CSV table of C-alpha atoms in Angstrom, one decimal:
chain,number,residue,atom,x,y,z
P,21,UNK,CA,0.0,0.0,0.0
P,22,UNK,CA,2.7,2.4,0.6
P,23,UNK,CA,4.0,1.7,-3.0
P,24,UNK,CA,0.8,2.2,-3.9
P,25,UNK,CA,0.7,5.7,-2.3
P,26,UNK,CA,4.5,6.7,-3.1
P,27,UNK,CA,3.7,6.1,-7.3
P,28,UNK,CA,0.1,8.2,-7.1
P,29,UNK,CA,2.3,11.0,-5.8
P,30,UNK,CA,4.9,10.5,-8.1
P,31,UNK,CA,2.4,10.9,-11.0
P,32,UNK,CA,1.3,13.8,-9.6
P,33,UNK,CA,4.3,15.6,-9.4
P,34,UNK,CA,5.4,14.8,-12.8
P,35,UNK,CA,1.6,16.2,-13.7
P,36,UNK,CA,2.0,19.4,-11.8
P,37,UNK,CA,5.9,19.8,-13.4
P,38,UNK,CA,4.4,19.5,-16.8
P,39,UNK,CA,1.8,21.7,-16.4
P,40,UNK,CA,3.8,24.4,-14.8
P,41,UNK,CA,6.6,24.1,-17.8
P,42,UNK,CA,3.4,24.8,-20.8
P,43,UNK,CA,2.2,27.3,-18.5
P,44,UNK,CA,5.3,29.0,-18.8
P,45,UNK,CA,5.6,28.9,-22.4
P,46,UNK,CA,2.1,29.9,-23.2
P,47,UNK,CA,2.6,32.8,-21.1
P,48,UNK,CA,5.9,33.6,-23.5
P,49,UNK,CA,3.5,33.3,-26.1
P,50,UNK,CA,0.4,35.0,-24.7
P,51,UNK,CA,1.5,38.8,-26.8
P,52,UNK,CA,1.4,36.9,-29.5
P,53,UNK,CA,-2.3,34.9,-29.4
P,54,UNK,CA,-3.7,38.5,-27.8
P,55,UNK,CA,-5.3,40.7,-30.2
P,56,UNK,CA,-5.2,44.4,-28.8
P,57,UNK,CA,-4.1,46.0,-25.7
P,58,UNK,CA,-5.0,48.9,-24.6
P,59,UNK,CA,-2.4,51.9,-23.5
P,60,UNK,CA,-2.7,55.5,-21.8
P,61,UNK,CA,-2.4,58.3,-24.1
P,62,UNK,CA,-2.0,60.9,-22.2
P,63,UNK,CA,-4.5,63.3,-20.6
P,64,UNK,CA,-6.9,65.6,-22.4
P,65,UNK,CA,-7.8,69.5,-21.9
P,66,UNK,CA,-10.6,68.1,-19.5
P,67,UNK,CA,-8.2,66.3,-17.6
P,68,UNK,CA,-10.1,63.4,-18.5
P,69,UNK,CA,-7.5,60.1,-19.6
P,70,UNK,CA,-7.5,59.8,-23.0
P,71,UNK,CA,-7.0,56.1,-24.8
P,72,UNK,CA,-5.6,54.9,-27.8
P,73,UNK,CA,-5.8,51.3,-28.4
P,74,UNK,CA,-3.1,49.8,-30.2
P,75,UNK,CA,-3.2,46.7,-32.4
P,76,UNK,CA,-0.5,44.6,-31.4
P,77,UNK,CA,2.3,43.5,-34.2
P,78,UNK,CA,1.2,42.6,-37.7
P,79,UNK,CA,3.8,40.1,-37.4
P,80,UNK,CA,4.0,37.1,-34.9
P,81,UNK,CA,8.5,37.2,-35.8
P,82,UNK,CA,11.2,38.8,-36.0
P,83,UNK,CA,11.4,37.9,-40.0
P,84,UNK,CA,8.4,37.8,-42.3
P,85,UNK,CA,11.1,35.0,-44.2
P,86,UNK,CA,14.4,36.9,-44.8
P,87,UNK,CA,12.9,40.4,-44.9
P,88,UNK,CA,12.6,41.9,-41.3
P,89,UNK,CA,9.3,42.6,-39.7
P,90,UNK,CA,8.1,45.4,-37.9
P,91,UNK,CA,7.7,42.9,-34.5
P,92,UNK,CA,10.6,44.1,-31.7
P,93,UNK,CA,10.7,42.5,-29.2
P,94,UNK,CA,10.1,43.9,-25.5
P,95,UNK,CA,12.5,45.7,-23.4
P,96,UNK,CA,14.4,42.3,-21.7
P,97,UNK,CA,13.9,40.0,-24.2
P,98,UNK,CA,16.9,38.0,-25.4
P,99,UNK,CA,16.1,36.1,-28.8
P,100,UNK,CA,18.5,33.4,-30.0
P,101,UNK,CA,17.7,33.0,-34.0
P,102,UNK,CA,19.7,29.5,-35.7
P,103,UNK,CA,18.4,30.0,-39.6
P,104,UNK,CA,19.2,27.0,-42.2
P,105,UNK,CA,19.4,27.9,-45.9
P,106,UNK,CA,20.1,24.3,-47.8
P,107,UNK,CA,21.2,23.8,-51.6
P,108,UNK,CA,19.4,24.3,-54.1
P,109,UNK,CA,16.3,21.9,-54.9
P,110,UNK,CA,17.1,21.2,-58.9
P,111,UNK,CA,20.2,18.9,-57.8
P,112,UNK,CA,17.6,16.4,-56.9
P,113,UNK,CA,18.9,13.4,-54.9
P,114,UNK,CA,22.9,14.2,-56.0
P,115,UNK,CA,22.3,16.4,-52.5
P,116,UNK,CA,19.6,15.0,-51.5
P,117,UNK,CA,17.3,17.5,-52.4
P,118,UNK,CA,20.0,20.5,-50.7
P,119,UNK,CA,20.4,19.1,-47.8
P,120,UNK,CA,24.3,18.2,-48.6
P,121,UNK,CA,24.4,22.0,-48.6
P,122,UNK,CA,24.1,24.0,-45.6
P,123,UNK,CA,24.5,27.6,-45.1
P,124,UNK,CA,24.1,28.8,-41.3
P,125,UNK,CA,23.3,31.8,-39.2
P,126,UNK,CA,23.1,31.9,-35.5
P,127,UNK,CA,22.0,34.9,-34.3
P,128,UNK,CA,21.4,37.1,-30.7
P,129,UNK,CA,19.1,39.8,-30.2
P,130,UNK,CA,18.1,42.1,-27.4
P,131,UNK,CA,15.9,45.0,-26.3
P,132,UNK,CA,18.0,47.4,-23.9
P,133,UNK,CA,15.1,50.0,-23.9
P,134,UNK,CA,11.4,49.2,-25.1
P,135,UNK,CA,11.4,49.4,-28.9
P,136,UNK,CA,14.9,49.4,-29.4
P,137,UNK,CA,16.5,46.2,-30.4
P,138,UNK,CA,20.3,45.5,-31.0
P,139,UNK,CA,22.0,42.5,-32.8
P,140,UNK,CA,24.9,40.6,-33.6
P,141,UNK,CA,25.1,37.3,-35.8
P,142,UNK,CA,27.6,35.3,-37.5
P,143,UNK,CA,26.7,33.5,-41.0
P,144,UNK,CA,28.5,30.8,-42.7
P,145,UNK,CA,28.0,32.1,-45.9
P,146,UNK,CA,31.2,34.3,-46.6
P,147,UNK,CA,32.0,34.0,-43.0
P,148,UNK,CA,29.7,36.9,-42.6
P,149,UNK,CA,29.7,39.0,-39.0
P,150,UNK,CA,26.7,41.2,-39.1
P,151,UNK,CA,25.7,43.8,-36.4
P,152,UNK,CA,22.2,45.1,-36.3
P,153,UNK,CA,19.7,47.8,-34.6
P,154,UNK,CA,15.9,48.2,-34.9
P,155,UNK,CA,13.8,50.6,-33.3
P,156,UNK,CA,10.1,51.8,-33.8
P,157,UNK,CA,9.1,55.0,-34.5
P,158,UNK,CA,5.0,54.5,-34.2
P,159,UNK,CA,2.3,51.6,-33.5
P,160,UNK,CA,-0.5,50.9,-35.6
P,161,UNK,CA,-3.4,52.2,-33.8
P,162,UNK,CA,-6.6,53.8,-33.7
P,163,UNK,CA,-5.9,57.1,-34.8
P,164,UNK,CA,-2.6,56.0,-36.6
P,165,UNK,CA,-2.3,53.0,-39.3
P,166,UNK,CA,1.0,52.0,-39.7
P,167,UNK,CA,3.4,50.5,-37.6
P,168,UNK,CA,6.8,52.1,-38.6
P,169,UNK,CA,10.6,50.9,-37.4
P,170,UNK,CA,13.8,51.6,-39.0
P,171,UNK,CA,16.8,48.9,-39.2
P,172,UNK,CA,20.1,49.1,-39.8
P,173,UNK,CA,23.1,46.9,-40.1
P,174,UNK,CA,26.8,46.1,-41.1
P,175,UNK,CA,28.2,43.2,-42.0
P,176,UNK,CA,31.8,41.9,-42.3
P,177,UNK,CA,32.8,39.5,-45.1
P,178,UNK,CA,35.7,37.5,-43.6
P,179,UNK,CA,36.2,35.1,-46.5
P,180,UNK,CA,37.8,38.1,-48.7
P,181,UNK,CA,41.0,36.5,-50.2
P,182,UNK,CA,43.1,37.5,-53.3
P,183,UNK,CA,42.7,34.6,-54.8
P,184,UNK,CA,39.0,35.1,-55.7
P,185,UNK,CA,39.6,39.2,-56.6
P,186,UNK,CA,43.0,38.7,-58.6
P,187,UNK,CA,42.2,42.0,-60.7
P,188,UNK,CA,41.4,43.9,-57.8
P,189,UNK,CA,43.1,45.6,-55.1
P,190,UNK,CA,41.8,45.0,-51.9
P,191,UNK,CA,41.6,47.4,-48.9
P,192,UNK,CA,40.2,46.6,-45.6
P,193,UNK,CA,37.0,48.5,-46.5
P,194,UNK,CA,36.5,46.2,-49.1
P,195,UNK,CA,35.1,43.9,-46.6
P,196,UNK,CA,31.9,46.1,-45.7
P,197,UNK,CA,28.5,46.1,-46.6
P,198,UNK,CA,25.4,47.8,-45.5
P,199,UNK,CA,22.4,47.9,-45.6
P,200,UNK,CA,19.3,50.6,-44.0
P,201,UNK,CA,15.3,49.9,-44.3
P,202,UNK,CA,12.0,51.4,-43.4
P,203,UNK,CA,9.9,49.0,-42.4
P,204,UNK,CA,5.7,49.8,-42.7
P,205,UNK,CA,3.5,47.3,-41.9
P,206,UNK,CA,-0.5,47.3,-41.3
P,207,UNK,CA,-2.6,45.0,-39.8
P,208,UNK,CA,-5.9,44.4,-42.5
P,209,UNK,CA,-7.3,42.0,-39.9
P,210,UNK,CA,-6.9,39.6,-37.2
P,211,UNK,CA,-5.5,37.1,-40.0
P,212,UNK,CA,-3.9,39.5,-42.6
P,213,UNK,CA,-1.0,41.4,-42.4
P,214,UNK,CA,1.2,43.2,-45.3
P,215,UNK,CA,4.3,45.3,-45.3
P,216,UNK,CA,6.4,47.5,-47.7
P,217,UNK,CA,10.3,47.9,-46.8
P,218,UNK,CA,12.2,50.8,-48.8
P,219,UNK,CA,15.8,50.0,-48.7
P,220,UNK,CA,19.0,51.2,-49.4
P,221,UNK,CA,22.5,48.6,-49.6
P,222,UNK,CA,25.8,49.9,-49.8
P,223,UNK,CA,28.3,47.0,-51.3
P,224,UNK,CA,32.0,48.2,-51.0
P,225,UNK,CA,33.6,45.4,-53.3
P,226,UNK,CA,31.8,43.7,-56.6
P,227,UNK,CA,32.7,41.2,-58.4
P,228,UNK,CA,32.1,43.1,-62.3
P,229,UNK,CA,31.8,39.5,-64.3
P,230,UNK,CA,29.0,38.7,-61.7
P,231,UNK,CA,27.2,41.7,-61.1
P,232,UNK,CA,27.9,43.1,-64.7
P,233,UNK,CA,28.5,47.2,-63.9
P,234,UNK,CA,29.5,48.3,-60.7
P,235,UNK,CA,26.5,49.0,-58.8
P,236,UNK,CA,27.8,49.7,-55.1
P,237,UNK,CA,24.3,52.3,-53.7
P,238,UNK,CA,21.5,50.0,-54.8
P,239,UNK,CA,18.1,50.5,-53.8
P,240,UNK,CA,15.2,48.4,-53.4
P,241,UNK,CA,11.8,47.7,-52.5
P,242,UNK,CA,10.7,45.2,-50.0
P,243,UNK,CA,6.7,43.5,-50.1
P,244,UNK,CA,5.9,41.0,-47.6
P,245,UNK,CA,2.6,39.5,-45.8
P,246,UNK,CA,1.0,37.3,-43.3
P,247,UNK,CA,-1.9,35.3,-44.0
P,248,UNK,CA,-3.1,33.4,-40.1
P,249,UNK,CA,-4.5,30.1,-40.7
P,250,UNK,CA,-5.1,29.3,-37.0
P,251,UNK,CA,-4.1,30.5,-33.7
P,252,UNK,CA,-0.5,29.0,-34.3
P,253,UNK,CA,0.1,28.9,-38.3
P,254,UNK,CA,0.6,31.0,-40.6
P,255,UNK,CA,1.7,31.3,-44.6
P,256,UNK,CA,4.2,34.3,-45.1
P,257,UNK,CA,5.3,35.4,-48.5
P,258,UNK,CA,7.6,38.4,-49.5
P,259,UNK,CA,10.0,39.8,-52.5
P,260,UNK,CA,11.9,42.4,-53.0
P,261,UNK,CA,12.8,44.4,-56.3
P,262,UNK,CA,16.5,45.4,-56.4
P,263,UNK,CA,16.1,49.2,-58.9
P,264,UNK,CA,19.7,48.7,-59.7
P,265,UNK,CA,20.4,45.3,-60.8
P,266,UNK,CA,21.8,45.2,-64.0
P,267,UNK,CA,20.7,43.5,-66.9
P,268,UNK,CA,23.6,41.3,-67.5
P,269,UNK,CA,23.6,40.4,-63.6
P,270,UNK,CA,23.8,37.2,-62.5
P,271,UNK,CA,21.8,37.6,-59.9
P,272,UNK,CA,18.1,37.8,-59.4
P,273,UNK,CA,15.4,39.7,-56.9
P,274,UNK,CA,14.8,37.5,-54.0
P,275,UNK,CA,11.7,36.0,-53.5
P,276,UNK,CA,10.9,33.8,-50.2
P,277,UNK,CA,7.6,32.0,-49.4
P,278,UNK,CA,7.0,29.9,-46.2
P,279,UNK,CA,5.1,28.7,-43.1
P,280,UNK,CA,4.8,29.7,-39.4
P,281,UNK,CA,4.7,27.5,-37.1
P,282,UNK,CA,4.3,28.0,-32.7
P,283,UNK,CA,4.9,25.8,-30.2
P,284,UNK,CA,5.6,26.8,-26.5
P,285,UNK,CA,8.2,29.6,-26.3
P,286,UNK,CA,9.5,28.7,-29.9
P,287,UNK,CA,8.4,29.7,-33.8
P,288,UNK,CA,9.7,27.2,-37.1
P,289,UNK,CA,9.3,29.1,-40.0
P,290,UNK,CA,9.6,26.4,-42.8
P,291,UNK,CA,10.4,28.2,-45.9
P,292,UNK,CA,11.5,27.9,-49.7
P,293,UNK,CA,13.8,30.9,-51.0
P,294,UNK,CA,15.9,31.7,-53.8
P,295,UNK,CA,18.8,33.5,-51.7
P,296,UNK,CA,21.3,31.4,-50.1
P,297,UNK,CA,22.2,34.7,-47.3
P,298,UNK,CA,19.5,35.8,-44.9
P,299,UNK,CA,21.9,39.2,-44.4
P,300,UNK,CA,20.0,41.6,-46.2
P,301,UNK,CA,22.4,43.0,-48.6
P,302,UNK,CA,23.6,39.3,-49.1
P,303,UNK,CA,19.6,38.5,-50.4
P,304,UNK,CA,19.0,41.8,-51.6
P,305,UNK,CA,22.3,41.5,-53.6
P,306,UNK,CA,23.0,38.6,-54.8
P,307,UNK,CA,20.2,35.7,-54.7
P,308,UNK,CA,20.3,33.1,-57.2
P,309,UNK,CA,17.8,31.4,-59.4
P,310,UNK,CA,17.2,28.1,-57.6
P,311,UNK,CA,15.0,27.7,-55.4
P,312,UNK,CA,16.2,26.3,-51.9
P,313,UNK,CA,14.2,25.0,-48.7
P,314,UNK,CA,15.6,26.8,-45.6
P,315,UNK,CA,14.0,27.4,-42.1
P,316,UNK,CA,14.6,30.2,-39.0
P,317,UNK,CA,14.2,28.8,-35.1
P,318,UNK,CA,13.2,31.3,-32.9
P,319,UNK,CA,13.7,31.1,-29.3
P,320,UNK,CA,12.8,33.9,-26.7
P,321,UNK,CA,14.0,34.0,-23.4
């Protein structure tokens, strides 16, 4: 009988454990299954509270696919981002289907203030260090219908070598890109979302057979959008049209197109993409014309 009692107890233990561990990741994703919240404005001339309700993000992440989002994420919050971008799909089973080929990106991000949000990440594609800031200017809201941040990055290529860029003299500069976006997003509905992202990207160093004039200031316009299936999927789609590609440019305007999916404290976005870099001026730059499956893992702490 005491056996008896010591495994009931047992079970229950385990059962309270487990409950309290979902608990705690539902409550890291309860912003994110909310619809609105409501914030003080300020006072009026009456001295009466005035309200404003805000719509909280049009995105669930950080990333709509590759293009960022206007979601930040709240004063405290450390995010740890791994994103896998395979080979490309036409190989067939040679690769097996990509998955020979493996370009990775792990990445940190945190909010020091609210609506500020600072990062640094390290790709394996050109051995890419890439530091980051986002901050938002204005909410969507009531009285206001866009959600506006700005972002900003530069990234390090540390796989430069003379070998590759024999006709070219190479400075330390050379290893620099950049890249600077306004992100606009509004929320339609509970279940749509769209954005537009104007953006500029400096490239220091080109390679001319590739990129067939050199094009270093490029600019380019970002589309992207949310479509919520359920409380925890979603379909994402985005592109973005590079003004100053040239025509005898290898490269094409990236195009990405993908699912969201939530579990406790963690989002999987499955997704299919023609740009082996998720740096922006790496996708914004110089995406290719296969198609690749990829994913992001988001984790917030």
């Amino acid at each position: 009988m005491h056996t008896k009692k010591l495994i009931v107890l047992s079970f229950c233990i385990l059962f309270l454990h487990s409950h309290s561990i979902f608990a705690q990741d539902d409550n890291l994703l309860k912003e994110l299954d909310d619809y609105s919240t409501k914030e003080n404005k300020g006072k009026s001339k009456q001295d009466n509270t005035a309200q404003n309700t805000f719509q909280l993000p049009a995105f669930k992440t950080l990333k709509i696919g590759n293009l960022q989002s206007t979601k930040i994420g709240d004063k405290g919050e450390l995010y740890l981002i791994v994103s896998h971008r395979f080979g490309p799909l036409k190989d067939g089973f040679d690769t097996f289907l990509g998955l020979d080929q493996a370009n990775t990106k792990i990445e940190l991000l945190y909010s020091f203030w609210e609506g500020t949000q600072f990062s640094l990440s390290r790709e394996s594609f050109e051995k890419t260090v890439a530091f980051a800031v986002k901050s938002r200017f204005t909410k969507q809201s009531d009285t206001f219908p866009l959600n506006l941040v700005g972002y900003a990055t530069a990234n390090i290529n540390t796989e430069i070598s003379n070998s590759r860029f024999t006709n070219y003299t190479l400075q330390s500069g050379d290893r620099m890109s950049y890249a600077v976006q306004l992100l606009a997003s509004h929320r339609f509905s509970e279940r749509f979302s769209f954005e537009l992202a104007p953006t500029y990207v400096r490239e220091n160093l080109q390679i001319l057979e590739e990129t067939g004039t050199a094009n270093h200031n490029q600019f380019a316009m970002g589309f992207g959008g949310r479509l919520k299936l359920s409380k925890r999927v979603s379909l994402n789609a985005e592109y973005v049209h590079n003004f100053n590609r040239d025509e005898n440019s290898i490269f094409y305007n990236p195009y990405t197109f993908g699912v969201d999916i939530e579990t406790g404290g963690h989002v999987f976005q499955l997704l299919f993409t023609n740009a082996q870099s998720s740096n922006e001026p790496g996708y914004i730059s110089n995406a290719g014309g296969d198609i690749a499956f990829g994913f992001n893992i988001v984790r917030v702490f």
